[in-house]
Amino acid sequence: MAPGSFAEYTVVPAAVGTPVPALKPEYLALLVSGTTAYLSLKELGGLAEGKTVLVTAAAGGTGQFAVQLSKMAKCHVIGTCSSDEKASFLKSIGCDRPINYKTEDVGSVLRQEHPEGVDVVYESVGGAMFDLALDALATKGRLLVIGFISGYQSPSGLSPVKAGALPAKLLRKSARVQGFFLNHYLSQLRAAMDHLLEMCARGELLCKVDLGDGAPGGRFTGLESVFRAVDYMYMRENTGKIVVELPHSVNSKL
C-alpha cells in the first residue's frame, strides 16, 4: 500500500503494520481487496435483507469478498465472470446467479431476470460493463465504483463510458454513482482488517488466492515473475487474489 510495492523488501512505519495470525498468502487478500469490499459496502452500499446486489469481476481479488459479504447481509447476489470454472467457484461461495459473460449477454440476463433493476452494483471493470450496470440500476439504486480494470492499460489510464446520458439516467431513477478509494478510509482500516481476520478464523469468510499454477510459465515465484502475474490479471484468467511468492532468506523474519 506504499510506493515500492514490487520489491523483495520494504520498510514501513511500525504504526501501519498489520498483525496477522500466521504467514499465509490468504491474509494478503484481505489487506486491500477484503477491506475495500467490507468498507465500501458498509459505508456506501446500504445493504439490507432482500436487496439485489450485482458484483462485476465477481471471481476476482475483491469481487469474491463483495459476493460473500452481500450474502451475509441476506441479499440476492449476481456475479459476472469469464468462465464456467469461475461460475462454479462463485456458486461455492454463495453467489445466487453467476453470469459467464462469454456465453451469456449480461444486459439481456439482467433485463429478463431483474426487470425492476438491481439495488446495488459493486463495479470494478469499467467501460461497457459500467454502462450495463448503470442501465441495470433500480429506482434509488447505488453503483459503487471501486476500480476500472478495462482502462488501466490505456495511455490515459481512463476507461471510456457514455457519460453524456449519465445525468438523465440518474435523475430518472433517483440513483447514485459513487467512487470508493481505500486511502480515504485508512482510519477505519485496522478495525476492518481485524474484523475480517476474525471472520476467517471462524470459517465464515473464504480468501481465495491464485498463485499462478495454471498460468503460462507456471507458479508466480520470485520478483521476476511479477510481469507474468500482471499480464495474467489483465487477461482476466485469475480466480481470487493473485499472489507472487518471494523466496525466504535467513533474515526474512527480521
PDB file of C-alpha atoms in Angstrom, residues 27-185:
ATOM      1  CA  TYR A  27      -4.208 -12.812   4.541  1.00  0.00           C
ATOM      2  CA  LEU A  28      -2.717 -10.697   1.742  1.00  0.00           C
ATOM      3  CA  ALA A  29      -6.081 -10.881   0.001  1.00  0.00           C
ATOM      4  CA  LEU A  30      -7.736  -9.200   2.974  1.00  0.00           C
ATOM      5  CA  LEU A  31      -5.424  -6.216   3.293  1.00  0.00           C
ATOM      6  CA  VAL A  32      -6.603  -4.247   0.255  1.00  0.00           C
ATOM      7  CA  SER A  33      -9.216  -6.355  -1.539  1.00  0.00           C
ATOM      8  CA  GLY A  34     -11.093  -7.551   1.534  1.00  0.00           C
ATOM      9  CA  THR A  35     -11.120  -4.213   3.314  1.00  0.00           C
ATOM     10  CA  THR A  36     -12.196  -2.420   0.128  1.00  0.00           C
ATOM     11  CA  ALA A  37     -15.225  -4.693  -0.172  1.00  0.00           C
ATOM     12  CA  TYR A  38     -16.038  -4.514   3.520  1.00  0.00           C
ATOM     13  CA  LEU A  39     -15.738  -0.750   3.953  1.00  0.00           C
ATOM     14  CA  SER A  40     -17.337   0.273   0.654  1.00  0.00           C
ATOM     15  CA  LEU A  41     -20.377  -1.926   1.195  1.00  0.00           C
ATOM     16  CA  LYS A  42     -20.634  -0.966   4.869  1.00  0.00           C
ATOM     17  CA  GLU A  43     -20.257   2.776   4.339  1.00  0.00           C
ATOM     18  CA  LEU A  44     -21.907   3.241   0.943  1.00  0.00           C
ATOM     19  CA  GLY A  45     -23.798   0.087  -0.049  1.00  0.00           C
ATOM     20  CA  GLY A  46     -26.849   0.326   2.180  1.00  0.00           C
ATOM     21  CA  LEU A  47     -27.150  -3.470   2.168  1.00  0.00           C
ATOM     22  CA  ALA A  48     -30.270  -4.971   3.709  1.00  0.00           C
ATOM     23  CA  GLU A  49     -32.096  -8.271   3.609  1.00  0.00           C
ATOM     24  CA  GLY A  50     -33.846  -8.865   0.299  1.00  0.00           C
ATOM     25  CA  LYS A  51     -31.864  -6.352  -1.764  1.00  0.00           C
ATOM     26  CA  THR A  52     -30.287  -7.406  -5.066  1.00  0.00           C
ATOM     27  CA  VAL A  53     -26.539  -6.895  -5.500  1.00  0.00           C
ATOM     28  CA  LEU A  54     -24.594  -7.152  -8.756  1.00  0.00           C
ATOM     29  CA  VAL A  55     -20.846  -7.765  -8.420  1.00  0.00           C
ATOM     30  CA  THR A  56     -18.742  -7.381 -11.572  1.00  0.00           C
ATOM     31  CA  ALA A  57     -15.493  -9.374 -11.854  1.00  0.00           C
ATOM     32  CA  ALA A  58     -17.016 -11.352  -9.023  1.00  0.00           C
ATOM     33  CA  ALA A  59     -14.401 -14.130  -9.012  1.00  0.00           C
ATOM     34  CA  GLY A  60     -11.506 -11.689  -8.748  1.00  0.00           C
ATOM     35  CA  GLY A  61      -9.454 -10.497  -5.813  1.00  0.00           C
ATOM     36  CA  THR A  62     -12.025  -8.129  -4.330  1.00  0.00           C
ATOM     37  CA  GLY A  63     -15.191  -9.411  -6.027  1.00  0.00           C
ATOM     38  CA  GLN A  64     -15.020 -12.657  -4.045  1.00  0.00           C
ATOM     39  CA  PHE A  65     -15.400 -10.681  -0.809  1.00  0.00           C
ATOM     40  CA  ALA A  66     -18.205  -8.493  -2.131  1.00  0.00           C
ATOM     41  CA  VAL A  67     -20.142 -11.657  -3.008  1.00  0.00           C
ATOM     42  CA  GLN A  68     -19.666 -13.218   0.409  1.00  0.00           C
ATOM     43  CA  LEU A  69     -20.360 -10.066   2.416  1.00  0.00           C
ATOM     44  CA  SER A  70     -23.514  -9.369   0.403  1.00  0.00           C
ATOM     45  CA  LYS A  71     -24.768 -12.906   1.049  1.00  0.00           C
ATOM     46  CA  MET A  72     -24.073 -12.454   4.763  1.00  0.00           C
ATOM     47  CA  ALA A  73     -26.349  -9.410   4.588  1.00  0.00           C
ATOM     48  CA  LYS A  74     -29.042 -11.741   3.175  1.00  0.00           C
ATOM     49  CA  CYS A  75     -29.040 -10.144  -0.264  1.00  0.00           C
ATOM     50  CA  HIS A  76     -29.649 -11.830  -3.616  1.00  0.00           C
ATOM     51  CA  VAL A  77     -26.254 -11.799  -5.315  1.00  0.00           C
ATOM     52  CA  ILE A  78     -25.477 -11.771  -9.050  1.00  0.00           C
ATOM     53  CA  GLY A  79     -21.879 -12.049 -10.194  1.00  0.00           C
ATOM     54  CA  THR A  80     -20.248 -11.649 -13.598  1.00  0.00           C
ATOM     55  CA  CYS A  81     -17.256 -13.791 -14.568  1.00  0.00           C
ATOM     56  CA  SER A  82     -15.409 -15.061 -17.648  1.00  0.00           C
ATOM     57  CA  SER A  83     -15.587 -18.865 -17.448  1.00  0.00           C
ATOM     58  CA  ASP A  84     -17.715 -21.773 -16.300  1.00  0.00           C
ATOM     59  CA  GLU A  85     -14.993 -22.675 -13.781  1.00  0.00           C
ATOM     60  CA  LYS A  86     -15.289 -19.241 -12.218  1.00  0.00           C
ATOM     61  CA  ALA A  87     -19.065 -19.559 -12.219  1.00  0.00           C
ATOM     62  CA  SER A  88     -18.739 -22.792 -10.234  1.00  0.00           C
ATOM     63  CA  PHE A  89     -16.422 -21.044  -7.785  1.00  0.00           C
ATOM     64  CA  LEU A  90     -18.943 -18.237  -7.357  1.00  0.00           C
ATOM     65  CA  LYS A  91     -21.708 -20.710  -6.593  1.00  0.00           C
ATOM     66  CA  SER A  92     -19.461 -22.318  -3.980  1.00  0.00           C
ATOM     67  CA  ILE A  93     -19.171 -19.009  -2.089  1.00  0.00           C
ATOM     68  CA  GLY A  94     -22.876 -18.224  -2.194  1.00  0.00           C
ATOM     69  CA  CYS A  95     -23.480 -16.342  -5.451  1.00  0.00           C
ATOM     70  CA  ASP A  96     -27.116 -16.895  -6.426  1.00  0.00           C
ATOM     71  CA  ARG A  97     -26.715 -16.152 -10.134  1.00  0.00           C
ATOM     72  CA  PRO A  98     -23.280 -16.277 -11.760  1.00  0.00           C
ATOM     73  CA  ILE A  99     -23.229 -14.865 -15.319  1.00  0.00           C
ATOM     74  CA  ASN A 100     -20.451 -16.034 -17.637  1.00  0.00           C
ATOM     75  CA  TYR A 101     -20.283 -13.022 -19.931  1.00  0.00           C
ATOM     76  CA  LYS A 102     -18.536 -15.064 -22.615  1.00  0.00           C
ATOM     77  CA  THR A 103     -21.558 -17.338 -23.040  1.00  0.00           C
ATOM     78  CA  GLU A 104     -24.418 -15.096 -21.867  1.00  0.00           C
ATOM     79  CA  ASP A 105     -25.307 -11.487 -22.594  1.00  0.00           C
ATOM     80  CA  VAL A 106     -25.165  -9.711 -19.257  1.00  0.00           C
ATOM     81  CA  GLY A 107     -27.597  -6.961 -20.224  1.00  0.00           C
ATOM     82  CA  SER A 108     -30.199  -9.411 -21.520  1.00  0.00           C
ATOM     83  CA  VAL A 109     -29.950 -11.591 -18.417  1.00  0.00           C
ATOM     84  CA  LEU A 110     -30.420  -8.610 -16.121  1.00  0.00           C
ATOM     85  CA  ARG A 111     -33.380  -7.253 -18.087  1.00  0.00           C
ATOM     86  CA  GLN A 112     -35.113 -10.631 -18.219  1.00  0.00           C
ATOM     87  CA  GLU A 113     -34.426 -11.832 -14.680  1.00  0.00           C
ATOM     88  CA  HIS A 114     -34.497  -8.483 -12.873  1.00  0.00           C
ATOM     89  CA  PRO A 115     -36.837  -6.175 -14.800  1.00  0.00           C
ATOM     90  CA  GLU A 116     -37.148  -3.882 -11.770  1.00  0.00           C
ATOM     91  CA  GLY A 117     -33.375  -3.487 -11.655  1.00  0.00           C
ATOM     92  CA  VAL A 118     -30.694  -4.174  -9.068  1.00  0.00           C
ATOM     93  CA  ASP A 119     -30.307  -2.207  -5.851  1.00  0.00           C
ATOM     94  CA  VAL A 120     -26.512  -2.167  -5.506  1.00  0.00           C
ATOM     95  CA  VAL A 121     -23.686  -2.630  -8.014  1.00  0.00           C
ATOM     96  CA  TYR A 122     -20.108  -3.313  -6.898  1.00  0.00           C
ATOM     97  CA  GLU A 123     -18.234  -2.299 -10.058  1.00  0.00           C
ATOM     98  CA  SER A 124     -14.552  -2.797 -10.840  1.00  0.00           C
ATOM     99  CA  VAL A 125     -14.449  -3.330 -14.612  1.00  0.00           C
ATOM    100  CA  GLY A 126     -15.442  -0.029 -16.216  1.00  0.00           C
ATOM    101  CA  GLY A 127     -16.116   0.586 -19.903  1.00  0.00           C
ATOM    102  CA  ALA A 128     -19.029  -1.339 -21.386  1.00  0.00           C
ATOM    103  CA  MET A 129     -19.640  -3.168 -18.102  1.00  0.00           C
ATOM    104  CA  PHE A 130     -20.123   0.152 -16.319  1.00  0.00           C
ATOM    105  CA  ASP A 131     -22.734   1.139 -18.895  1.00  0.00           C
ATOM    106  CA  LEU A 132     -24.559  -2.179 -18.470  1.00  0.00           C
ATOM    107  CA  ALA A 133     -24.509  -1.817 -14.696  1.00  0.00           C
ATOM    108  CA  LEU A 134     -25.788   1.748 -14.881  1.00  0.00           C
ATOM    109  CA  ASP A 135     -28.691   0.696 -17.095  1.00  0.00           C
ATOM    110  CA  ALA A 136     -29.498  -2.158 -14.700  1.00  0.00           C
ATOM    111  CA  LEU A 137     -29.912   0.061 -11.624  1.00  0.00           C
ATOM    112  CA  ALA A 138     -33.248   0.003  -9.851  1.00  0.00           C
ATOM    113  CA  THR A 139     -35.044   3.098  -8.616  1.00  0.00           C
ATOM    114  CA  LYS A 140     -32.878   4.581  -5.823  1.00  0.00           C
ATOM    115  CA  GLY A 141     -30.137   2.147  -6.803  1.00  0.00           C
ATOM    116  CA  ARG A 142     -26.460   2.632  -5.933  1.00  0.00           C
ATOM    117  CA  LEU A 143     -23.462   1.985  -8.175  1.00  0.00           C
ATOM    118  CA  LEU A 144     -20.157   1.805  -6.298  1.00  0.00           C
ATOM    119  CA  VAL A 145     -17.060   2.293  -8.460  1.00  0.00           C
ATOM    120  CA  ILE A 146     -14.070   0.604  -6.821  1.00  0.00           C
ATOM    121  CA  GLY A 147     -11.953   0.230  -9.986  1.00  0.00           C
ATOM    122  CA  PHE A 148     -11.976   0.105 -13.788  1.00  0.00           C
ATOM    123  CA  ILE A 149      -9.554  -2.584 -14.889  1.00  0.00           C
ATOM    124  CA  SER A 150     -10.645  -2.273 -18.526  1.00  0.00           C
ATOM    125  CA  GLY A 151      -8.989   1.150 -18.619  1.00  0.00           C
ATOM    126  CA  TYR A 152      -5.799   0.509 -16.669  1.00  0.00           C
ATOM    127  CA  GLN A 153      -3.747  -0.203 -19.799  1.00  0.00           C
ATOM    128  CA  SER A 154      -4.966   2.765 -21.845  1.00  0.00           C
ATOM    129  CA  PRO A 155      -2.487   5.652 -22.356  1.00  0.00           C
ATOM    130  CA  SER A 156      -4.603   7.996 -20.237  1.00  0.00           C
ATOM    131  CA  GLY A 157      -5.432   5.379 -17.620  1.00  0.00           C
ATOM    132  CA  LEU A 158      -9.115   6.122 -18.136  1.00  0.00           C
ATOM    133  CA  SER A 159     -11.990   3.841 -19.047  1.00  0.00           C
ATOM    134  CA  PRO A 160     -14.429   5.440 -21.535  1.00  0.00           C
ATOM    135  CA  VAL A 161     -18.095   5.451 -20.505  1.00  0.00           C
ATOM    136  CA  LYS A 162     -21.165   7.048 -22.056  1.00  0.00           C
ATOM    137  CA  ALA A 163     -21.210   9.870 -19.513  1.00  0.00           C
ATOM    138  CA  GLY A 164     -23.390  12.084 -21.708  1.00  0.00           C
ATOM    139  CA  ALA A 165     -26.523  10.207 -20.669  1.00  0.00           C
ATOM    140  CA  LEU A 166     -25.445   9.824 -17.037  1.00  0.00           C
ATOM    141  CA  PRO A 167     -27.330  12.791 -15.520  1.00  0.00           C
ATOM    142  CA  ALA A 168     -30.618  11.799 -17.146  1.00  0.00           C
ATOM    143  CA  LYS A 169     -30.267   8.158 -16.156  1.00  0.00           C
ATOM    144  CA  LEU A 170     -29.529   9.016 -12.540  1.00  0.00           C
ATOM    145  CA  LEU A 171     -32.309  11.572 -12.351  1.00  0.00           C
ATOM    146  CA  ARG A 172     -34.874   9.236 -13.878  1.00  0.00           C
ATOM    147  CA  LYS A 173     -34.194   6.624 -11.179  1.00  0.00           C
ATOM    148  CA  SER A 174     -33.114   8.827  -8.256  1.00  0.00           C
ATOM    149  CA  ALA A 175     -29.989   6.675  -8.448  1.00  0.00           C
ATOM    150  CA  ARG A 176     -26.422   7.414  -7.439  1.00  0.00           C
ATOM    151  CA  VAL A 177     -22.907   6.620  -8.630  1.00  0.00           C
ATOM    152  CA  GLN A 178     -20.144   6.920  -6.073  1.00  0.00           C
ATOM    153  CA  GLY A 179     -16.455   6.112  -6.093  1.00  0.00           C
ATOM    154  CA  PHE A 180     -14.593   4.390  -3.279  1.00  0.00           C
ATOM    155  CA  PHE A 181     -10.833   4.702  -2.742  1.00  0.00           C
ATOM    156  CA  LEU A 182      -9.433   2.864   0.267  1.00  0.00           C
ATOM    157  CA  ASN A 183      -6.837   5.558   1.013  1.00  0.00           C
ATOM    158  CA  HIS A 184      -9.650   7.885   2.059  1.00  0.00           C
ATOM    159  CA  TYR A 185     -10.785   5.397   4.726  1.00  0.00           C
TER     160      TYR A 185
END
